[in-house]
CSV table of C-alpha atoms and ligand atoms in Angstrom, one decimal:
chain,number,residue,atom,x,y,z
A,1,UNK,CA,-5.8,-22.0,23.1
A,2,UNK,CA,-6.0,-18.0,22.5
A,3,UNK,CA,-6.0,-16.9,18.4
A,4,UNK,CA,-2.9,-15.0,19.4
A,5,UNK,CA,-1.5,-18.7,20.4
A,6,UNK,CA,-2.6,-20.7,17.7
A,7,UNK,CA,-1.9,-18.1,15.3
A,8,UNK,CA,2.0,-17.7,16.5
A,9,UNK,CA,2.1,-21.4,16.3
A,10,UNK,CA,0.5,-21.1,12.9
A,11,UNK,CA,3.4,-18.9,12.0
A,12,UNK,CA,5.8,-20.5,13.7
A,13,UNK,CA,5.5,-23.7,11.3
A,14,UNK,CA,5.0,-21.9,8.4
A,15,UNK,CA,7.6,-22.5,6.0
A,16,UNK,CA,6.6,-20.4,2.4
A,17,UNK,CA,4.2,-17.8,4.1
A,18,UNK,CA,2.9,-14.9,2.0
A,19,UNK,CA,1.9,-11.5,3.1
A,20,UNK,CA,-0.6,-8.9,2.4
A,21,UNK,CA,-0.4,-5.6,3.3
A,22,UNK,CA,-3.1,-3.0,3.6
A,23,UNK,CA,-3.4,0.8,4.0
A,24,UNK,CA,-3.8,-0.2,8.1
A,25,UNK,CA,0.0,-1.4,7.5
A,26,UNK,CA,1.1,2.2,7.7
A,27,UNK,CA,-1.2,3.9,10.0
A,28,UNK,CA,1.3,4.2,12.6
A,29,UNK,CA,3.7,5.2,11.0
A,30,UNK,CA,1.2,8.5,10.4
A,31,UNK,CA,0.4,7.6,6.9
A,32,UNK,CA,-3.5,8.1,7.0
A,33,UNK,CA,-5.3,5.3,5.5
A,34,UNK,CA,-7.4,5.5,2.3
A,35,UNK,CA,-10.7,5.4,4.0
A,36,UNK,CA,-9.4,7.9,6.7
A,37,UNK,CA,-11.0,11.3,6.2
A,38,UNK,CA,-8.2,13.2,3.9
A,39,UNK,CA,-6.9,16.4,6.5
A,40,UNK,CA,-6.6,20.6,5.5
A,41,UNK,CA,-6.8,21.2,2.0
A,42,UNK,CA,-7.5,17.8,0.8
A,43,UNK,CA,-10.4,17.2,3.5
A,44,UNK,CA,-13.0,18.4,0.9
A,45,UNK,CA,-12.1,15.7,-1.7
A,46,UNK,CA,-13.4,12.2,-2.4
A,47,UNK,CA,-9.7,10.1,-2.2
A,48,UNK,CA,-11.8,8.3,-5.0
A,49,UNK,CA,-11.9,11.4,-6.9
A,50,UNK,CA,-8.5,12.7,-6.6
A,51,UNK,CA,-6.9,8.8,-7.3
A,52,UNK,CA,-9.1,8.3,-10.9
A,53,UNK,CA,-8.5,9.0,-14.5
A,54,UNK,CA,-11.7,11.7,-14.2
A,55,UNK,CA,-9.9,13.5,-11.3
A,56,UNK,CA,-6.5,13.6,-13.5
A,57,UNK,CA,-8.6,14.8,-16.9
A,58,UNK,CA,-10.7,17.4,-14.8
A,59,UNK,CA,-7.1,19.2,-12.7
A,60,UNK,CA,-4.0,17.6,-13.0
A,61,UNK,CA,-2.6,20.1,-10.9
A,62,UNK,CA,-4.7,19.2,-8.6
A,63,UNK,CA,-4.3,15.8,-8.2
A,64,UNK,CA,-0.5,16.6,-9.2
A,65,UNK,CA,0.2,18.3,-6.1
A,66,UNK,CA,-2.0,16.1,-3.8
A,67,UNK,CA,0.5,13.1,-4.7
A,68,UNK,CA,3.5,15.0,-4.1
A,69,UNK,CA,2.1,16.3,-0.5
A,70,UNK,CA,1.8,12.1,0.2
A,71,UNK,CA,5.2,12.0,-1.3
A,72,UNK,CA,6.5,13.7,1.2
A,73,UNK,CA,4.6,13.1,4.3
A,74,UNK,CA,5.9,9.7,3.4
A,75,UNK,CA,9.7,10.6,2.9
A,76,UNK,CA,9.4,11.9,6.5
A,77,UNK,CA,7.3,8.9,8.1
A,78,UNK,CA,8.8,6.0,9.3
A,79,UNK,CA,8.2,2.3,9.6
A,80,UNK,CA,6.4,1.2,12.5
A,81,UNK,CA,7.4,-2.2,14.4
A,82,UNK,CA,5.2,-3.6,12.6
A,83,UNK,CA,6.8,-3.3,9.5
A,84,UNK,CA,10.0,-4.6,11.1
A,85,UNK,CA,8.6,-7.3,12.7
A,86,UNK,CA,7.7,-8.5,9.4
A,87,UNK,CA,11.0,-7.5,8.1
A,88,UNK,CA,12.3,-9.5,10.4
A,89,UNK,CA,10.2,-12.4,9.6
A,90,UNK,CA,11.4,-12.4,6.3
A,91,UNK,CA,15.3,-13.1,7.5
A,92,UNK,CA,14.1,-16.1,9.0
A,93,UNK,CA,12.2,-17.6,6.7
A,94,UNK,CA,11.4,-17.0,2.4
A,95,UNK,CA,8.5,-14.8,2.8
A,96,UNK,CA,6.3,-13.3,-0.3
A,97,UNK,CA,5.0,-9.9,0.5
A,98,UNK,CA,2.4,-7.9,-1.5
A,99,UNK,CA,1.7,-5.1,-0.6
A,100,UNK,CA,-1.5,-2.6,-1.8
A,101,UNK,CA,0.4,0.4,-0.3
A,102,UNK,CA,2.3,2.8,-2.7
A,103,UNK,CA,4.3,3.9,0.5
A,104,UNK,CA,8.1,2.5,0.5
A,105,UNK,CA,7.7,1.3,4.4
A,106,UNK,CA,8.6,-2.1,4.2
A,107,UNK,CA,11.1,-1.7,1.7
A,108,UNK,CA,12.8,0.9,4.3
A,109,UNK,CA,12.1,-1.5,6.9
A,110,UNK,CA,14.5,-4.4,5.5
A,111,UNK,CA,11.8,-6.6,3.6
A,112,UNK,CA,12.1,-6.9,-0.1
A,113,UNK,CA,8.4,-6.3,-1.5
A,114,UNK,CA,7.4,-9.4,-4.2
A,115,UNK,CA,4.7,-6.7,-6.0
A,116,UNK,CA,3.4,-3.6,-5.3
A,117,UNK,CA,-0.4,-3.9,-6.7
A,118,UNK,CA,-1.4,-0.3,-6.5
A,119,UNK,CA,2.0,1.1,-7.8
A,120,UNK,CA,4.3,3.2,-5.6
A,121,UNK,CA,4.3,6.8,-4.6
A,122,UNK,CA,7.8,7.4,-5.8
A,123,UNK,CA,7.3,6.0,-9.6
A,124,UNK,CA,6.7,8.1,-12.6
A,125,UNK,CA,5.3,7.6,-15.9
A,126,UNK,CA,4.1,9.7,-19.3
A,127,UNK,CA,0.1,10.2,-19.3
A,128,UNK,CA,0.6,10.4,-22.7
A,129,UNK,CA,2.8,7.1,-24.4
A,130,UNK,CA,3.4,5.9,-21.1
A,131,UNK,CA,7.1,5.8,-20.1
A,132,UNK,CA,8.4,5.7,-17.2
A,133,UNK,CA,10.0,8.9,-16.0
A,134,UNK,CA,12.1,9.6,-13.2
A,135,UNK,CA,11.2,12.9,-11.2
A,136,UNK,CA,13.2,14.3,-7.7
A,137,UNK,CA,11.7,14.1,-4.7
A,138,UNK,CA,9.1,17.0,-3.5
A,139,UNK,CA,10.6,19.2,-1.2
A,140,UNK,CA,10.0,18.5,2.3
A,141,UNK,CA,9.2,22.8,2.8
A,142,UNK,CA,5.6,21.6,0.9
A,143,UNK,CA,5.1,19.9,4.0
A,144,UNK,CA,4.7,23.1,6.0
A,145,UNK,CA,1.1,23.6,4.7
A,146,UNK,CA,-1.4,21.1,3.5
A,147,UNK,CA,0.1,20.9,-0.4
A,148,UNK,CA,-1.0,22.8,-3.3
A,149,UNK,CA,-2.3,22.4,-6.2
A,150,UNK,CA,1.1,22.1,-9.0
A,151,UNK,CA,1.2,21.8,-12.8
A,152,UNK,CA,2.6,18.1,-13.7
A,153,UNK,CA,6.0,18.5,-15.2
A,154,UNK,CA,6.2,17.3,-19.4
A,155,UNK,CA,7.1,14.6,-20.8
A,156,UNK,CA,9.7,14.8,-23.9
A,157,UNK,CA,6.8,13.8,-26.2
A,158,UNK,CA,4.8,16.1,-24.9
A,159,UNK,CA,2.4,14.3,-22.7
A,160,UNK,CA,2.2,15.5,-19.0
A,161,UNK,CA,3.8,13.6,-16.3
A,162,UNK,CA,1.8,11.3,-13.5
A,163,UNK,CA,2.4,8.8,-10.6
A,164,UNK,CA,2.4,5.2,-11.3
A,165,UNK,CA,-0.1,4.6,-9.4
A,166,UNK,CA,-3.1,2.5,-10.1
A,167,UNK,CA,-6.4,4.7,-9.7
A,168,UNK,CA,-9.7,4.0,-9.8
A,169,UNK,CA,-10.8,1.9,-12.9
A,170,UNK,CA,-7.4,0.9,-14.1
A,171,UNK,CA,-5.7,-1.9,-14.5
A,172,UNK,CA,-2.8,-3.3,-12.0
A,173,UNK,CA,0.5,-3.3,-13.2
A,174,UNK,CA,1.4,-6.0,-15.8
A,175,UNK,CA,2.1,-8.9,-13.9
A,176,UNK,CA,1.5,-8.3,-10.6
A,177,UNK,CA,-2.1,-10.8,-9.8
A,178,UNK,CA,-0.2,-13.0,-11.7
A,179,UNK,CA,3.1,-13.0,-9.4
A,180,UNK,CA,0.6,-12.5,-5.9
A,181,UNK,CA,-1.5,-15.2,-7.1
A,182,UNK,CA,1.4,-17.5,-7.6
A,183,UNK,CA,2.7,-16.7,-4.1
A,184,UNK,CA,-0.7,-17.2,-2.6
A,185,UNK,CA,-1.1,-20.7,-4.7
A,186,UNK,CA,2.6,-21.8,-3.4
A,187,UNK,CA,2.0,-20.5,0.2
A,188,UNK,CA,1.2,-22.4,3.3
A,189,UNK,CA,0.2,-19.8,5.5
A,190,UNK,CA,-1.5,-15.8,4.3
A,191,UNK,CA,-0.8,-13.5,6.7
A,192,UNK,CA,-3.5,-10.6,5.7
A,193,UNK,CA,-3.0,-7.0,7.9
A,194,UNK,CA,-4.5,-3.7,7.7
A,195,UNK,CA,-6.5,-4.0,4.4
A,196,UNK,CA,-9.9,-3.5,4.6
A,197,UNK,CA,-10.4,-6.0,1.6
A,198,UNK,CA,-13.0,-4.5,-0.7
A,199,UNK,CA,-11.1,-3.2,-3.7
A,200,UNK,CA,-10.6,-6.0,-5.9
A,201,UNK,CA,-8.8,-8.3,-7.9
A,202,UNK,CA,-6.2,-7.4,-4.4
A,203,UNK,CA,-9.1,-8.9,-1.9
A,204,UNK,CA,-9.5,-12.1,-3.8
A,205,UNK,CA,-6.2,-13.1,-2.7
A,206,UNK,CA,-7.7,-14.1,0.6
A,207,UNK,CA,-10.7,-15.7,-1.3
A,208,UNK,CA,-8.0,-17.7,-3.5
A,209,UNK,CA,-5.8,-18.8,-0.1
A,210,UNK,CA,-9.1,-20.5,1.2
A,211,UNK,CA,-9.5,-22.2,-2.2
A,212,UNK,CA,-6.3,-23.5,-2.1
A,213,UNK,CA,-6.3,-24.6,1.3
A,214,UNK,CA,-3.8,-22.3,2.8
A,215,UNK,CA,-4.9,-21.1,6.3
A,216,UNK,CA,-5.1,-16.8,6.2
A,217,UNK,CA,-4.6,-15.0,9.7
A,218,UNK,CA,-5.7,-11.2,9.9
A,219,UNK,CA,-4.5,-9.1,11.8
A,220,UNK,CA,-6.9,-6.0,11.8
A,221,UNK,CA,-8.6,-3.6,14.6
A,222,UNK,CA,-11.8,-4.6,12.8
A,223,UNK,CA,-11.5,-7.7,11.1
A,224,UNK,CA,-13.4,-8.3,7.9
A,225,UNK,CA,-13.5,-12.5,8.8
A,226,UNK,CA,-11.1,-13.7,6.2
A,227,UNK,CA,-9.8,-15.4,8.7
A,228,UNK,CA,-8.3,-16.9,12.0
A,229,UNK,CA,-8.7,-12.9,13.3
A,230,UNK,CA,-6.6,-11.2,15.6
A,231,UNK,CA,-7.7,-8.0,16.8
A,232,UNK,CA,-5.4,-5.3,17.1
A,233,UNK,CA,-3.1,-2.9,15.6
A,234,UNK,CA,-0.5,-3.3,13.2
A,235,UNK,CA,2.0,-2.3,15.4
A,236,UNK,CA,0.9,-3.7,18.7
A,237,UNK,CA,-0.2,-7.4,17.4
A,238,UNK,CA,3.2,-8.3,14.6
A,239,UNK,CA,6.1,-8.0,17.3
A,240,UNK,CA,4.3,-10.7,19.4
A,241,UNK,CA,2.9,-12.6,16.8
A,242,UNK,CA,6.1,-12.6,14.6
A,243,UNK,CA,8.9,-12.6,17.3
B,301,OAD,P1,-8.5,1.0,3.7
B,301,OAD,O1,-8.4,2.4,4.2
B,301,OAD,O2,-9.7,0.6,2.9
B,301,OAD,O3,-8.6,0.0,5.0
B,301,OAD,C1,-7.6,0.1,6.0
B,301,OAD,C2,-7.8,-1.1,6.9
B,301,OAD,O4,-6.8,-1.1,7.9
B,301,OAD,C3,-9.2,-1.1,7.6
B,301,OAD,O5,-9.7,-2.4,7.6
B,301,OAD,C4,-8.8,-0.7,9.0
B,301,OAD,O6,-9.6,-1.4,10.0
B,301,OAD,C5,-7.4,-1.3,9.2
B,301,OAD,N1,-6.5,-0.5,10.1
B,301,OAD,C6,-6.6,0.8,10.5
B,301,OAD,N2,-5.6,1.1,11.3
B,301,OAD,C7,-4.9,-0.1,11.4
B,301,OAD,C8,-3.7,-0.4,12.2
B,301,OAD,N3,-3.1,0.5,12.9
B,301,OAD,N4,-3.2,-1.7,12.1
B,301,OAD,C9,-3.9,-2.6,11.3
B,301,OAD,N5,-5.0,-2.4,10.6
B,301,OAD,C10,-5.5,-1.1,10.7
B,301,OAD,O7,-7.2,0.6,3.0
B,301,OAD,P2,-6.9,-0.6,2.1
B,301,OAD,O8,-7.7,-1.8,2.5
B,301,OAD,O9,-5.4,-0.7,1.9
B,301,OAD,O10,-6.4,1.3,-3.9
B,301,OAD,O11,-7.5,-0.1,0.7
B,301,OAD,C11,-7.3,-0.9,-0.5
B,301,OAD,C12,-7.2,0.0,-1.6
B,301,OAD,O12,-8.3,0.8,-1.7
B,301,OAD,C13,-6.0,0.9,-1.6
B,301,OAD,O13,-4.8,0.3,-2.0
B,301,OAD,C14,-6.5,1.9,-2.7
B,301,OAD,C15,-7.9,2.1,-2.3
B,301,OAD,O14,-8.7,2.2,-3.4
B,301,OAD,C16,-5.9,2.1,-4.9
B,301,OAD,O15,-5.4,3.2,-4.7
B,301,OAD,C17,-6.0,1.5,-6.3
């Protein structure tokens, strides 16, 4: 039997499946990965150094602008079929899906996201006491270039405003191992695509599946062996594996 056949009849029995998404989730959609080398102006940073609390202290207007550029490049992707095939999934049976990407793909695909462990793009909070803040989209005209630099806008108390994302060094948003754990726990089959698994506490949830027993599938152009492996893109592999 093929992976590709005994993974769609993996799926096919699966009842409570969870999902975990990676930066690979998005690639077709034109969203460059994290680990892709950044393009025009950004091409000269570390992503590492831009997305940490040293990279915020040392220019915020920097780092600033360099989250509202991927704002809007990801206002004006789309999702990919893989992201629909999923969303589709989802429709047929109760599926929990995490996801590490602070895009809004699946959620514009149809599929309702369980937790978002790196944050989202398109959420706001204070630097300074923390609350969340609500801020209009960028422009799509920034788009014309490669982004600027841009001072953050203030907070009432004073504090400048940042994404709520999680960057280098900090910690997830409250609750959300907790919830992805619980998923993974309950699960009987983890579906892991386009994640490159090295940043943890997200790549234990593979490590925790195979302690509990649940069977993990990855789907992956260059699978990191967390599991039954199926070689191939995002959006080539889910429509056929899903369907
Ligand atoms: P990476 O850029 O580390 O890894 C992307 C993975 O997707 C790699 O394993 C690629 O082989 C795979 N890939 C590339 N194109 C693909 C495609 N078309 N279909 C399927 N897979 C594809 O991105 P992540 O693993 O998501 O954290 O990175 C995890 C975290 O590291 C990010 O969430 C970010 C970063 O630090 C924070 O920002 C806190």
């Amino acid at each position: 039997m093929s992976q590709l056949s005994q993974a769609r009849a993996a799926v096919t029995a699966a009842r409570r499946p969870a999902v975990l998404t990676g930066a690979g989730m998005s690639a077709e959609s034109g969203v460059p990965t994290f680990r892709d080398a950044l393009t025009g102006l950004w091409e000269r940073f570390d992503p590492a150094a831009l997305a940490s609390p040293q990279g915020w202290a040392s220019d915020p207007a920097l780092v600033w602008g360099w989250y509202r550029w991927r704002a809007a490049a990801v206002r004006r992707a789309e999702p990919n079929p893989g992201h629909l095939a999923v969303a589709a999934w989802g429709r047929r049976v109760p599926l929990q899906l995490i996801t590490q990407n602070v895009d809004d793909l699946h959620e514009r695909a149809g599929s309702e996201v369980l937790t978002h462990l790196h944050g989202s793009l398109f959420d706001y909070r204070c630097a300074r006491c923390g609350e969340p803040v609500q801020v209009p989209d960028p422009d799509p005209s920034i788009l014309a270039g490669d982004g600027e630099p841009e001072q953050p806008p203030r907070h009432d108390c004073g504090g400048l405003v940042r994404p709520a994302v999680v960057w280098f060094g900090e910690l997830l948003p409250e609750g959300a191992m907790e919830s992805a754990s619980a998923a993974v726990d309950a699960a009987d089959l983890l579906l892991v695509i386009g994640t490159s698994g090295v940043v943890y506490p997200a790549a234990g949830l593979a490590d925790l599946a195979h302690a509990c027993g649940v069977p993990v599938i990855e789907v992956n152009p260059d699978p990191t062996g967390r599991g039954l492996a199926l070689r191939g893109t995002a959006a080539e592999l889910l429509p056929a594996l899903l369907a």
